[in-house]
Structure formats: C-alpha cells, structure tokens
Amino acid sequence: MQTVTLNNGVEMPILGFGVFQIPDEQTEQAVSDALGAGYRSIDTASSYLNEDAVGRGIKKSGIAREDLFITTKVWVQDAGEANTKRAFQKSLERLDLDYIDLYLIHQPFGDYYSEWRAMQDLHREGRIRAIGVANFPMDRLVDLIEQNEITPAVNQIETHPFYQRVEEHQLMRERGVQHEAWAQFAEGRNDLFSNPNLSAIGQAHGKSISQVVLRWLVQRGIVVIPKSVRRDRMEENLDVFDFELTDEEMASIAAMDTDTTLFFDHRDPKEVSRLGKRRVD
C-alpha cells in the first residue's frame, strides 16, 4: 500500500476504508471484509454511531494493531478540554483500542480551540499518533496553525471531480497539512458514474469510473477513504496502483471542476446552526 508521510513523520496509507453512513448492523462485517481485502486504514467518527461495530470488525480480523491505521473524530458537543478528553476515552473504549492513529476535530464550530488543546495533550501523552481536523475552511485552518503549537497533520474535506479544492490543496501543501478527501465519488451526484469523460478514461485503462476517480486523487497526493458493503467493490477500489493517468487525462478531469460543493457549505449560517446544534448520543 502506498503511504503519505504526515508532518510529524507518521506514515498513513493513501487509500483507506470509510464507514460513514454504513448502518451499525452492517459495519462489523464491512470492516472485517475490508481488512480481509487488504485495507489497513479505517476511518470512523463518534458521530457515525458505529465505533463499537468498527472495533468488533477490527478484532474479528485478527490483524495486529501495529499494522492498522485507525481514524476517529470528536464532535462539536464535546468542546472543552475535559469534555474532549472524556469523548476521546469513550471512542477508545468503543473501538477497544489502546491508542488512536489519527484524531480529528470533526467540524470547525463551537470552541474547537479547547478541543485542540486537549488533543495536543493527548498527543504528547502518546495516546494519539497524529491530530488533525475535518471540514476546516482555509482561513480557520491557518488561524489554528498560527495560534497553536502543533500544526494539524490532516484536513479531511469534500473533494471529488466536481469540487476539486485546487486552491485549498495548494495552501495545505504549503502549510504541511495532508489533504484527505471525503465524498470522493460525490455520492454519485451529477451522474458521476455515467460521466462520458471518466468512462472514456476508464476504457482506455481497462478500469471502472470509480477506479479512475481514486487514481486521479491518489496522483494528486490526496488520501482517499471510499466505502462499500460489497467485498467485490472493496477489492475494486483497492486496485488502483497498477496504472497511471496521463497528463492529458488529468487535465481533462481538472476541466470538470465546478468549484462548488454538492453537499453543504460550512460557511452557510443555516448549516453552521444545524451542525452546531446536532447532538450525538
């Protein structure tokens, strides 16, 4: 598996397995199947409400802990240094692990500075190997970097052919923050899986559209975390390291960018209020 080196020297697989929106009753088997297929990086969050099932899937796999890279996230309601540390401990217990490889602030709302202070402490204690953020706009990311001791290792943001985050990608590279994508297939929106450009590129390489999209992201140096509950799709999504897109193909995908979210804008006051008020049981 190809890896990226985070800003503190930790190696992270460039292709992992995400469990967002996988029902709790299917998550254990999905994680077990993914690890059996060859994935070694799993991405979850307290707000996904499936950390217990992820933990069971990890245990079921029998794979040594040191061979895995596990990511989870702290939700808005757990702001405050003591609250964040309690939330981290709960995630650790649900996952049945002794440490977390990557712990992220899930949303740039509420008192995330207190969350970051707690995460820095947990990192210094060796309970987290790397700390980062998700969904942070670039102004908030830069402010967090410049006002704290530890620079986030990762920023996980919506990234796909219709929203390529070119400027954000460049700024994160300059600041030493690893770009990680969520919704890399745009959840099939804008007819992604029947797009003629992506289809033609796939045919040229004997690959599917999903493989083309993942390869495009990997070639940009972006970490990806596709999800599926089907073993054949899991294996297909892993099979992206035996071909390379040409400069012309990369440029043709670049031309698909609309520079607009297909989900929600983290600067929209209504979304800020909705996400900020959401509580996770």
PDB file of C-alpha atoms in Angstrom, residues 8-281:
ATOM      1  CA  ASN A   8       5.208  14.574  12.290  1.00  0.00           C
ATOM      2  CA  GLY A   9       6.743  11.656  10.399  1.00  0.00           C
ATOM      3  CA  VAL A  10       3.833   9.212  10.862  1.00  0.00           C
ATOM      4  CA  GLU A  11       3.088   7.073   7.792  1.00  0.00           C
ATOM      5  CA  MET A  12      -0.569   6.957   6.680  1.00  0.00           C
ATOM      6  CA  PRO A  13      -1.979   4.710   3.927  1.00  0.00           C
ATOM      7  CA  ILE A  14      -3.087   6.843   0.985  1.00  0.00           C
ATOM      8  CA  LEU A  15      -6.115   4.598   0.474  1.00  0.00           C
ATOM      9  CA  GLY A  16      -8.308   3.620   3.403  1.00  0.00           C
ATOM     10  CA  PHE A  17     -11.842   2.423   4.133  1.00  0.00           C
ATOM     11  CA  GLY A  18     -14.591   4.780   5.283  1.00  0.00           C
ATOM     12  CA  VAL A  19     -17.672   3.754   7.258  1.00  0.00           C
ATOM     13  CA  PHE A  20     -19.802   6.921   7.087  1.00  0.00           C
ATOM     14  CA  GLN A  21     -23.489   6.041   6.553  1.00  0.00           C
ATOM     15  CA  ILE A  22     -22.883   2.290   6.813  1.00  0.00           C
ATOM     16  CA  PRO A  23     -25.626   1.029   9.159  1.00  0.00           C
ATOM     17  CA  ASP A  24     -24.347  -0.134  12.514  1.00  0.00           C
ATOM     18  CA  GLU A  25     -25.626  -3.678  11.907  1.00  0.00           C
ATOM     19  CA  GLN A  26     -23.535  -3.925   8.717  1.00  0.00           C
ATOM     20  CA  THR A  27     -20.412  -2.142   9.903  1.00  0.00           C
ATOM     21  CA  GLU A  28     -18.717  -5.023  11.724  1.00  0.00           C
ATOM     22  CA  GLN A  29     -18.864  -7.286   8.678  1.00  0.00           C
ATOM     23  CA  ALA A  30     -17.921  -4.461   6.306  1.00  0.00           C
ATOM     24  CA  VAL A  31     -14.812  -3.632   8.349  1.00  0.00           C
ATOM     25  CA  SER A  32     -13.876  -7.298   8.629  1.00  0.00           C
ATOM     26  CA  ASP A  33     -14.316  -7.754   4.870  1.00  0.00           C
ATOM     27  CA  ALA A  34     -12.344  -4.588   4.097  1.00  0.00           C
ATOM     28  CA  LEU A  35      -9.430  -5.690   6.256  1.00  0.00           C
ATOM     29  CA  GLY A  36      -9.614  -9.120   4.657  1.00  0.00           C
ATOM     30  CA  ALA A  37      -9.457  -7.497   1.226  1.00  0.00           C
ATOM     31  CA  GLY A  38      -6.260  -5.677   2.160  1.00  0.00           C
ATOM     32  CA  TYR A  39      -7.252  -2.325   3.658  1.00  0.00           C
ATOM     33  CA  ARG A  40      -5.217  -1.291   6.674  1.00  0.00           C
ATOM     34  CA  SER A  41      -6.689   2.168   7.321  1.00  0.00           C
ATOM     35  CA  ILE A  42     -10.212   2.630   8.725  1.00  0.00           C
ATOM     36  CA  ASP A  43     -11.966   6.000   9.102  1.00  0.00           C
ATOM     37  CA  THR A  44     -14.855   6.453  11.547  1.00  0.00           C
ATOM     38  CA  ALA A  45     -16.209   9.113  13.947  1.00  0.00           C
ATOM     39  CA  SER A  46     -18.158   9.314  17.162  1.00  0.00           C
ATOM     40  CA  SER A  47     -20.991  10.972  15.224  1.00  0.00           C
ATOM     41  CA  TYR A  48     -21.263   7.977  12.863  1.00  0.00           C
ATOM     42  CA  LEU A  49     -22.530   5.944  15.832  1.00  0.00           C
ATOM     43  CA  ASN A  50     -20.702   2.811  14.690  1.00  0.00           C
ATOM     44  CA  GLU A  51     -17.382   2.874  16.571  1.00  0.00           C
ATOM     45  CA  ASP A  52     -18.394  -0.234  18.567  1.00  0.00           C
ATOM     46  CA  ALA A  53     -19.013  -2.158  15.351  1.00  0.00           C
ATOM     47  CA  VAL A  54     -15.738  -0.906  13.864  1.00  0.00           C
ATOM     48  CA  GLY A  55     -13.953  -2.188  16.958  1.00  0.00           C
ATOM     49  CA  ARG A  56     -15.590  -5.592  16.632  1.00  0.00           C
ATOM     50  CA  GLY A  57     -14.640  -5.756  12.961  1.00  0.00           C
ATOM     51  CA  ILE A  58     -11.032  -4.944  13.788  1.00  0.00           C
ATOM     52  CA  LYS A  59     -10.944  -7.620  16.479  1.00  0.00           C
ATOM     53  CA  LYS A  60     -12.612 -10.158  14.176  1.00  0.00           C
ATOM     54  CA  SER A  61      -9.938  -9.592  11.524  1.00  0.00           C
ATOM     55  CA  GLY A  62      -7.141 -10.820  13.782  1.00  0.00           C
ATOM     56  CA  ILE A  63      -4.738  -8.290  12.240  1.00  0.00           C
ATOM     57  CA  ALA A  64      -2.037  -6.973  14.571  1.00  0.00           C
ATOM     58  CA  ARG A  65      -2.811  -3.498  15.940  1.00  0.00           C
ATOM     59  CA  GLU A  66       0.523  -2.086  14.799  1.00  0.00           C
ATOM     60  CA  ASP A  67      -0.381  -2.934  11.195  1.00  0.00           C
ATOM     61  CA  LEU A  68      -3.534  -0.795  11.289  1.00  0.00           C
ATOM     62  CA  PHE A  69      -4.177   2.938  10.990  1.00  0.00           C
ATOM     63  CA  ILE A  70      -7.387   3.974  12.756  1.00  0.00           C
ATOM     64  CA  THR A  71      -9.001   7.414  12.500  1.00  0.00           C
ATOM     65  CA  THR A  72     -11.895   8.753  14.551  1.00  0.00           C
ATOM     66  CA  LYS A  73     -13.263  12.236  15.290  1.00  0.00           C
ATOM     67  CA  VAL A  74     -14.573  14.409  18.111  1.00  0.00           C
ATOM     68  CA  TRP A  75     -17.980  16.083  17.678  1.00  0.00           C
ATOM     69  CA  VAL A  76     -18.974  19.718  18.362  1.00  0.00           C
ATOM     70  CA  GLN A  77     -20.823  18.931  21.610  1.00  0.00           C
ATOM     71  CA  ASP A  78     -17.607  17.722  23.243  1.00  0.00           C
ATOM     72  CA  ALA A  79     -15.854  21.099  23.282  1.00  0.00           C
ATOM     73  CA  GLY A  80     -13.954  21.954  26.434  1.00  0.00           C
ATOM     74  CA  GLU A  81     -10.665  20.294  27.313  1.00  0.00           C
ATOM     75  CA  ALA A  82     -12.154  17.936  29.902  1.00  0.00           C
ATOM     76  CA  ASN A  83     -15.083  17.044  27.636  1.00  0.00           C
ATOM     77  CA  THR A  84     -12.802  16.344  24.691  1.00  0.00           C
ATOM     78  CA  LYS A  85     -10.612  14.054  26.765  1.00  0.00           C
ATOM     79  CA  ARG A  86     -13.707  12.207  28.015  1.00  0.00           C
ATOM     80  CA  ALA A  87     -15.013  11.889  24.444  1.00  0.00           C
ATOM     81  CA  PHE A  88     -11.654  10.534  23.328  1.00  0.00           C
ATOM     82  CA  GLN A  89     -11.680   7.940  26.088  1.00  0.00           C
ATOM     83  CA  LYS A  90     -15.200   6.856  25.133  1.00  0.00           C
ATOM     84  CA  SER A  91     -14.139   6.445  21.497  1.00  0.00           C
ATOM     85  CA  LEU A  92     -11.099   4.459  22.606  1.00  0.00           C
ATOM     86  CA  GLU A  93     -13.321   2.146  24.679  1.00  0.00           C
ATOM     87  CA  ARG A  94     -15.901   1.702  21.929  1.00  0.00           C
ATOM     88  CA  LEU A  95     -13.160   0.855  19.442  1.00  0.00           C
ATOM     89  CA  ASP A  96     -11.496  -1.405  22.062  1.00  0.00           C
ATOM     90  CA  LEU A  97      -8.076   0.084  21.312  1.00  0.00           C
ATOM     91  CA  ASP A  98      -5.166   1.374  23.387  1.00  0.00           C
ATOM     92  CA  TYR A  99      -4.417   4.360  21.122  1.00  0.00           C
ATOM     93  CA  ILE A 100      -5.711   6.159  18.029  1.00  0.00           C
ATOM     94  CA  ASP A 101      -3.557   6.796  14.978  1.00  0.00           C
ATOM     95  CA  LEU A 102      -5.375   9.947  13.848  1.00  0.00           C
ATOM     96  CA  TYR A 103      -7.891  12.006  15.839  1.00  0.00           C
ATOM     97  CA  LEU A 104      -9.742  14.803  14.063  1.00  0.00           C
ATOM     98  CA  ILE A 105     -11.892  17.768  15.058  1.00  0.00           C
ATOM     99  CA  HIS A 106     -14.967  16.897  13.004  1.00  0.00           C
ATOM    100  CA  GLN A 107     -16.391  20.393  12.433  1.00  0.00           C
ATOM    101  CA  PRO A 108     -14.970  23.934  12.629  1.00  0.00           C
ATOM    102  CA  PHE A 109     -17.689  25.066  15.040  1.00  0.00           C
ATOM    103  CA  GLY A 110     -18.000  25.748  18.742  1.00  0.00           C
ATOM    104  CA  ASP A 111     -14.941  26.000  20.955  1.00  0.00           C
ATOM    105  CA  TYR A 112     -12.671  23.910  18.780  1.00  0.00           C
ATOM    106  CA  TYR A 113      -9.631  25.656  20.272  1.00  0.00           C
ATOM    107  CA  SER A 114     -10.298  23.876  23.563  1.00  0.00           C
ATOM    108  CA  GLU A 115     -10.632  20.617  21.648  1.00  0.00           C
ATOM    109  CA  TRP A 116      -7.276  21.261  20.012  1.00  0.00           C
ATOM    110  CA  ARG A 117      -5.582  21.978  23.348  1.00  0.00           C
ATOM    111  CA  ALA A 118      -6.890  18.670  24.712  1.00  0.00           C
ATOM    112  CA  MET A 119      -5.789  16.833  21.581  1.00  0.00           C
ATOM    113  CA  GLN A 120      -2.310  18.317  21.844  1.00  0.00           C
ATOM    114  CA  ASP A 121      -2.118  16.977  25.405  1.00  0.00           C
ATOM    115  CA  LEU A 122      -3.285  13.516  24.316  1.00  0.00           C
ATOM    116  CA  HIS A 123      -0.740  13.551  21.512  1.00  0.00           C
ATOM    117  CA  ARG A 124       2.080  14.451  23.885  1.00  0.00           C
ATOM    118  CA  GLU A 125       0.984  11.587  26.146  1.00  0.00           C
ATOM    119  CA  GLY A 126       1.328   9.161  23.224  1.00  0.00           C
ATOM    120  CA  ARG A 127      -2.367   8.258  23.151  1.00  0.00           C
ATOM    121  CA  ILE A 128      -2.773   9.701  19.645  1.00  0.00           C
ATOM    122  CA  ARG A 129      -0.117   9.375  16.957  1.00  0.00           C
ATOM    123  CA  ALA A 130      -1.333  12.348  14.901  1.00  0.00           C
ATOM    124  CA  ILE A 131      -4.018  15.024  15.277  1.00  0.00           C
ATOM    125  CA  GLY A 132      -5.895  16.936  12.606  1.00  0.00           C
ATOM    126  CA  VAL A 133      -9.159  18.489  11.509  1.00  0.00           C
ATOM    127  CA  ALA A 134     -12.027  17.974   9.088  1.00  0.00           C
ATOM    128  CA  ASN A 135     -14.105  20.454   7.091  1.00  0.00           C
ATOM    129  CA  PHE A 136     -11.937  23.430   8.025  1.00  0.00           C
ATOM    130  CA  PRO A 137     -12.027  26.384   5.599  1.00  0.00           C
ATOM    131  CA  MET A 138      -8.592  27.731   4.857  1.00  0.00           C
ATOM    132  CA  ASP A 139      -8.909  30.882   6.989  1.00  0.00           C
ATOM    133  CA  ARG A 140      -9.826  28.854  10.074  1.00  0.00           C
ATOM    134  CA  LEU A 141      -7.115  26.296   9.298  1.00  0.00           C
ATOM    135  CA  VAL A 142      -4.406  28.959   9.017  1.00  0.00           C
ATOM    136  CA  ASP A 143      -5.582  30.643  12.221  1.00  0.00           C
ATOM    137  CA  LEU A 144      -5.494  27.329  14.086  1.00  0.00           C
ATOM    138  CA  ILE A 145      -1.985  26.662  12.788  1.00  0.00           C
ATOM    139  CA  GLU A 146      -0.631  30.073  13.729  1.00  0.00           C
ATOM    140  CA  GLN A 147      -2.162  30.180  17.209  1.00  0.00           C
ATOM    141  CA  ASN A 148      -1.105  26.718  18.381  1.00  0.00           C
ATOM    142  CA  GLU A 149       1.981  24.632  18.925  1.00  0.00           C
ATOM    143  CA  ILE A 150       1.046  21.650  16.726  1.00  0.00           C
ATOM    144  CA  THR A 151       0.063  22.053  13.067  1.00  0.00           C
ATOM    145  CA  PRO A 152      -2.812  19.769  12.067  1.00  0.00           C
ATOM    146  CA  ALA A 153      -1.481  16.711  10.272  1.00  0.00           C
ATOM    147  CA  VAL A 154      -4.610  16.312   8.111  1.00  0.00           C
ATOM    148  CA  ASN A 155      -7.636  18.268   6.895  1.00  0.00           C
ATOM    149  CA  GLN A 156     -10.404  15.974   5.645  1.00  0.00           C
ATOM    150  CA  ILE A 157     -12.660  17.885   3.228  1.00  0.00           C
ATOM    151  CA  GLU A 158     -15.192  17.257   0.468  1.00  0.00           C
ATOM    152  CA  THR A 159     -13.154  16.570  -2.682  1.00  0.00           C
ATOM    153  CA  HIS A 160     -14.271  14.989  -5.978  1.00  0.00           C
ATOM    154  CA  PRO A 161     -14.138  15.731  -9.728  1.00  0.00           C
ATOM    155  CA  PHE A 162     -16.831  18.416  -9.439  1.00  0.00           C
ATOM    156  CA  TYR A 163     -15.265  20.112  -6.395  1.00  0.00           C
ATOM    157  CA  GLN A 164     -11.529  19.671  -6.662  1.00  0.00           C
ATOM    158  CA  ARG A 165     -10.322  22.130  -3.988  1.00  0.00           C
ATOM    159  CA  VAL A 166      -7.320  23.239  -6.038  1.00  0.00           C
ATOM    160  CA  GLU A 167      -6.511  26.379  -4.044  1.00  0.00           C
ATOM    161  CA  GLU A 168      -7.108  24.596  -0.738  1.00  0.00           C
ATOM    162  CA  HIS A 169      -4.852  21.748  -1.852  1.00  0.00           C
ATOM    163  CA  GLN A 170      -2.014  24.130  -2.663  1.00  0.00           C
ATOM    164  CA  LEU A 171      -2.318  26.021   0.610  1.00  0.00           C
ATOM    165  CA  MET A 172      -2.363  22.811   2.637  1.00  0.00           C
ATOM    166  CA  ARG A 173       0.743  21.594   0.859  1.00  0.00           C
ATOM    167  CA  GLU A 174       2.482  24.877   1.669  1.00  0.00           C
ATOM    168  CA  ARG A 175       1.451  24.583   5.319  1.00  0.00           C
ATOM    169  CA  GLY A 176       2.363  20.913   5.698  1.00  0.00           C
ATOM    170  CA  VAL A 177      -1.215  19.668   6.116  1.00  0.00           C
ATOM    171  CA  GLN A 178      -2.199  16.440   4.359  1.00  0.00           C
ATOM    172  CA  HIS A 179      -5.291  16.760   2.153  1.00  0.00           C
ATOM    173  CA  GLU A 180      -7.779  13.915   2.718  1.00  0.00           C
ATOM    174  CA  ALA A 181     -10.962  13.544   0.673  1.00  0.00           C
ATOM    175  CA  TRP A 182     -14.476  12.666   1.713  1.00  0.00           C
ATOM    176  CA  ALA A 183     -17.259  12.040  -0.838  1.00  0.00           C
ATOM    177  CA  GLN A 184     -14.653  11.244  -3.459  1.00  0.00           C
ATOM    178  CA  PHE A 185     -17.410   9.795  -5.690  1.00  0.00           C
ATOM    179  CA  ALA A 186     -19.749  12.726  -4.920  1.00  0.00           C
ATOM    180  CA  GLU A 187     -22.197  10.013  -3.776  1.00  0.00           C
ATOM    181  CA  GLY A 188     -22.967   9.538  -7.475  1.00  0.00           C
ATOM    182  CA  ARG A 189     -24.318  13.064  -7.904  1.00  0.00           C
ATOM    183  CA  ASN A 190     -24.081  14.884 -11.242  1.00  0.00           C
ATOM    184  CA  ASP A 191     -24.290  11.414 -12.846  1.00  0.00           C
ATOM    185  CA  LEU A 192     -20.667  10.759 -11.939  1.00  0.00           C
ATOM    186  CA  PHE A 193     -20.896   7.011 -12.610  1.00  0.00           C
ATOM    187  CA  SER A 194     -22.078   7.581 -16.180  1.00  0.00           C
ATOM    188  CA  ASN A 195     -19.850  10.571 -16.959  1.00  0.00           C
ATOM    189  CA  PRO A 196     -18.596  10.159 -20.565  1.00  0.00           C
ATOM    190  CA  ASN A 197     -15.177  11.675 -19.864  1.00  0.00           C
ATOM    191  CA  LEU A 198     -14.461   9.419 -16.882  1.00  0.00           C
ATOM    192  CA  SER A 199     -15.900   6.454 -18.772  1.00  0.00           C
ATOM    193  CA  ALA A 200     -13.595   7.024 -21.754  1.00  0.00           C
ATOM    194  CA  ILE A 201     -10.556   7.299 -19.485  1.00  0.00           C
ATOM    195  CA  GLY A 202     -11.591   4.090 -17.738  1.00  0.00           C
ATOM    196  CA  GLN A 203     -11.985   2.248 -21.024  1.00  0.00           C
ATOM    197  CA  ALA A 204      -8.504   3.348 -22.091  1.00  0.00           C
ATOM    198  CA  HIS A 205      -7.038   1.674 -18.998  1.00  0.00           C
ATOM    199  CA  GLY A 206      -9.473  -1.208 -18.555  1.00  0.00           C
ATOM    200  CA  LYS A 207     -10.698   0.361 -15.306  1.00  0.00           C
ATOM    201  CA  SER A 208     -14.026   1.465 -13.826  1.00  0.00           C
ATOM    202  CA  ILE A 209     -15.034   5.081 -13.252  1.00  0.00           C
ATOM    203  CA  SER A 210     -14.566   4.656  -9.505  1.00  0.00           C
ATOM    204  CA  GLN A 211     -11.021   3.411 -10.087  1.00  0.00           C
ATOM    205  CA  VAL A 212     -10.296   6.378 -12.356  1.00  0.00           C
ATOM    206  CA  VAL A 213     -11.536   8.825  -9.708  1.00  0.00           C
ATOM    207  CA  LEU A 214      -9.482   7.197  -6.962  1.00  0.00           C
ATOM    208  CA  ARG A 215      -6.396   7.095  -9.182  1.00  0.00           C
ATOM    209  CA  TRP A 216      -6.867  10.785 -10.040  1.00  0.00           C
ATOM    210  CA  LEU A 217      -6.955  11.676  -6.345  1.00  0.00           C
ATOM    211  CA  VAL A 218      -4.010   9.448  -5.451  1.00  0.00           C
ATOM    212  CA  GLN A 219      -1.938  11.014  -8.231  1.00  0.00           C
ATOM    213  CA  ARG A 220      -2.692  14.414  -6.707  1.00  0.00           C
ATOM    214  CA  GLY A 221      -1.318  13.102  -3.396  1.00  0.00           C
ATOM    215  CA  ILE A 222      -4.736  13.115  -1.719  1.00  0.00           C
ATOM    216  CA  VAL A 223      -5.708  10.455   0.826  1.00  0.00           C
ATOM    217  CA  VAL A 224      -8.960   8.655  -0.055  1.00  0.00           C
ATOM    218  CA  ILE A 225     -11.402   6.627   2.068  1.00  0.00           C
ATOM    219  CA  PRO A 226     -14.045   5.035  -0.199  1.00  0.00           C
ATOM    220  CA  LYS A 227     -16.756   2.934   1.411  1.00  0.00           C
ATOM    221  CA  SER A 228     -18.785  -0.067   0.321  1.00  0.00           C
ATOM    222  CA  VAL A 229     -20.536  -3.012   1.926  1.00  0.00           C
ATOM    223  CA  ARG A 230     -19.723  -5.241  -1.060  1.00  0.00           C
ATOM    224  CA  ARG A 231     -16.475  -7.222  -0.990  1.00  0.00           C
ATOM    225  CA  ASP A 232     -16.082  -7.042  -4.793  1.00  0.00           C
ATOM    226  CA  ARG A 233     -16.323  -3.250  -4.724  1.00  0.00           C
ATOM    227  CA  MET A 234     -13.867  -3.071  -1.852  1.00  0.00           C
ATOM    228  CA  GLU A 235     -11.375  -5.063  -3.879  1.00  0.00           C
ATOM    229  CA  GLU A 236     -12.041  -2.957  -6.990  1.00  0.00           C
ATOM    230  CA  ASN A 237     -11.385   0.256  -5.078  1.00  0.00           C
ATOM    231  CA  LEU A 238      -8.031  -1.091  -3.884  1.00  0.00           C
ATOM    232  CA  ASP A 239      -6.939  -1.971  -7.411  1.00  0.00           C
ATOM    233  CA  VAL A 240      -5.700   1.472  -8.463  1.00  0.00           C
ATOM    234  CA  PHE A 241      -1.940   1.155  -8.179  1.00  0.00           C
ATOM    235  CA  ASP A 242      -1.210  -0.693 -11.424  1.00  0.00           C
ATOM    236  CA  PHE A 243      -1.965   2.152 -13.841  1.00  0.00           C
ATOM    237  CA  GLU A 244      -1.296   5.874 -14.176  1.00  0.00           C
ATOM    238  CA  LEU A 245      -3.335   8.642 -15.728  1.00  0.00           C
ATOM    239  CA  THR A 246      -1.625  10.697 -18.415  1.00  0.00           C
ATOM    240  CA  ASP A 247      -1.146  14.444 -18.169  1.00  0.00           C
ATOM    241  CA  GLU A 248      -3.898  14.857 -20.755  1.00  0.00           C
ATOM    242  CA  GLU A 249      -6.284  12.668 -18.750  1.00  0.00           C
ATOM    243  CA  MET A 250      -5.515  14.539 -15.555  1.00  0.00           C
ATOM    244  CA  ALA A 251      -6.176  17.823 -17.372  1.00  0.00           C
ATOM    245  CA  SER A 252      -9.488  16.574 -18.761  1.00  0.00           C
ATOM    246  CA  ILE A 253     -10.658  15.685 -15.244  1.00  0.00           C
ATOM    247  CA  ALA A 254      -9.421  19.054 -13.973  1.00  0.00           C
ATOM    248  CA  ALA A 255     -11.735  20.689 -16.517  1.00  0.00           C
ATOM    249  CA  MET A 256     -14.741  19.069 -14.779  1.00  0.00           C
ATOM    250  CA  ASP A 257     -14.312  21.250 -11.687  1.00  0.00           C
ATOM    251  CA  THR A 258     -17.276  23.494 -10.815  1.00  0.00           C
ATOM    252  CA  ASP A 259     -15.589  24.726  -7.618  1.00  0.00           C
ATOM    253  CA  THR A 260     -18.906  24.309  -5.799  1.00  0.00           C
ATOM    254  CA  THR A 261     -19.976  21.970  -3.018  1.00  0.00           C
ATOM    255  CA  LEU A 262     -22.557  19.306  -3.858  1.00  0.00           C
ATOM    256  CA  PHE A 263     -23.494  18.838  -0.202  1.00  0.00           C
ATOM    257  CA  PHE A 264     -23.361  21.851   2.101  1.00  0.00           C
ATOM    258  CA  ASP A 265     -21.325  24.975   2.648  1.00  0.00           C
ATOM    259  CA  HIS A 266     -19.608  25.164   6.034  1.00  0.00           C
ATOM    260  CA  ARG A 267     -19.921  28.961   5.860  1.00  0.00           C
ATOM    261  CA  ASP A 268     -23.700  28.891   5.320  1.00  0.00           C
ATOM    262  CA  PRO A 269     -25.276  30.247   8.549  1.00  0.00           C
ATOM    263  CA  LYS A 270     -28.095  27.691   8.366  1.00  0.00           C
ATOM    264  CA  GLU A 271     -25.619  24.810   8.106  1.00  0.00           C
ATOM    265  CA  VAL A 272     -23.455  26.256  10.860  1.00  0.00           C
ATOM    266  CA  SER A 273     -26.525  26.353  13.120  1.00  0.00           C
ATOM    267  CA  ARG A 274     -27.717  22.880  12.102  1.00  0.00           C
ATOM    268  CA  LEU A 275     -24.388  21.153  12.647  1.00  0.00           C
ATOM    269  CA  GLY A 276     -23.548  23.163  15.748  1.00  0.00           C
ATOM    270  CA  LYS A 277     -26.809  22.163  17.425  1.00  0.00           C
ATOM    271  CA  ARG A 278     -26.650  18.467  16.489  1.00  0.00           C
ATOM    272  CA  ARG A 279     -26.020  16.218  19.475  1.00  0.00           C
ATOM    273  CA  VAL A 280     -24.579  12.720  19.332  1.00  0.00           C
ATOM    274  CA  ASP A 281     -25.871  10.193  21.856  1.00  0.00           C
TER     275      ASP A 281
END
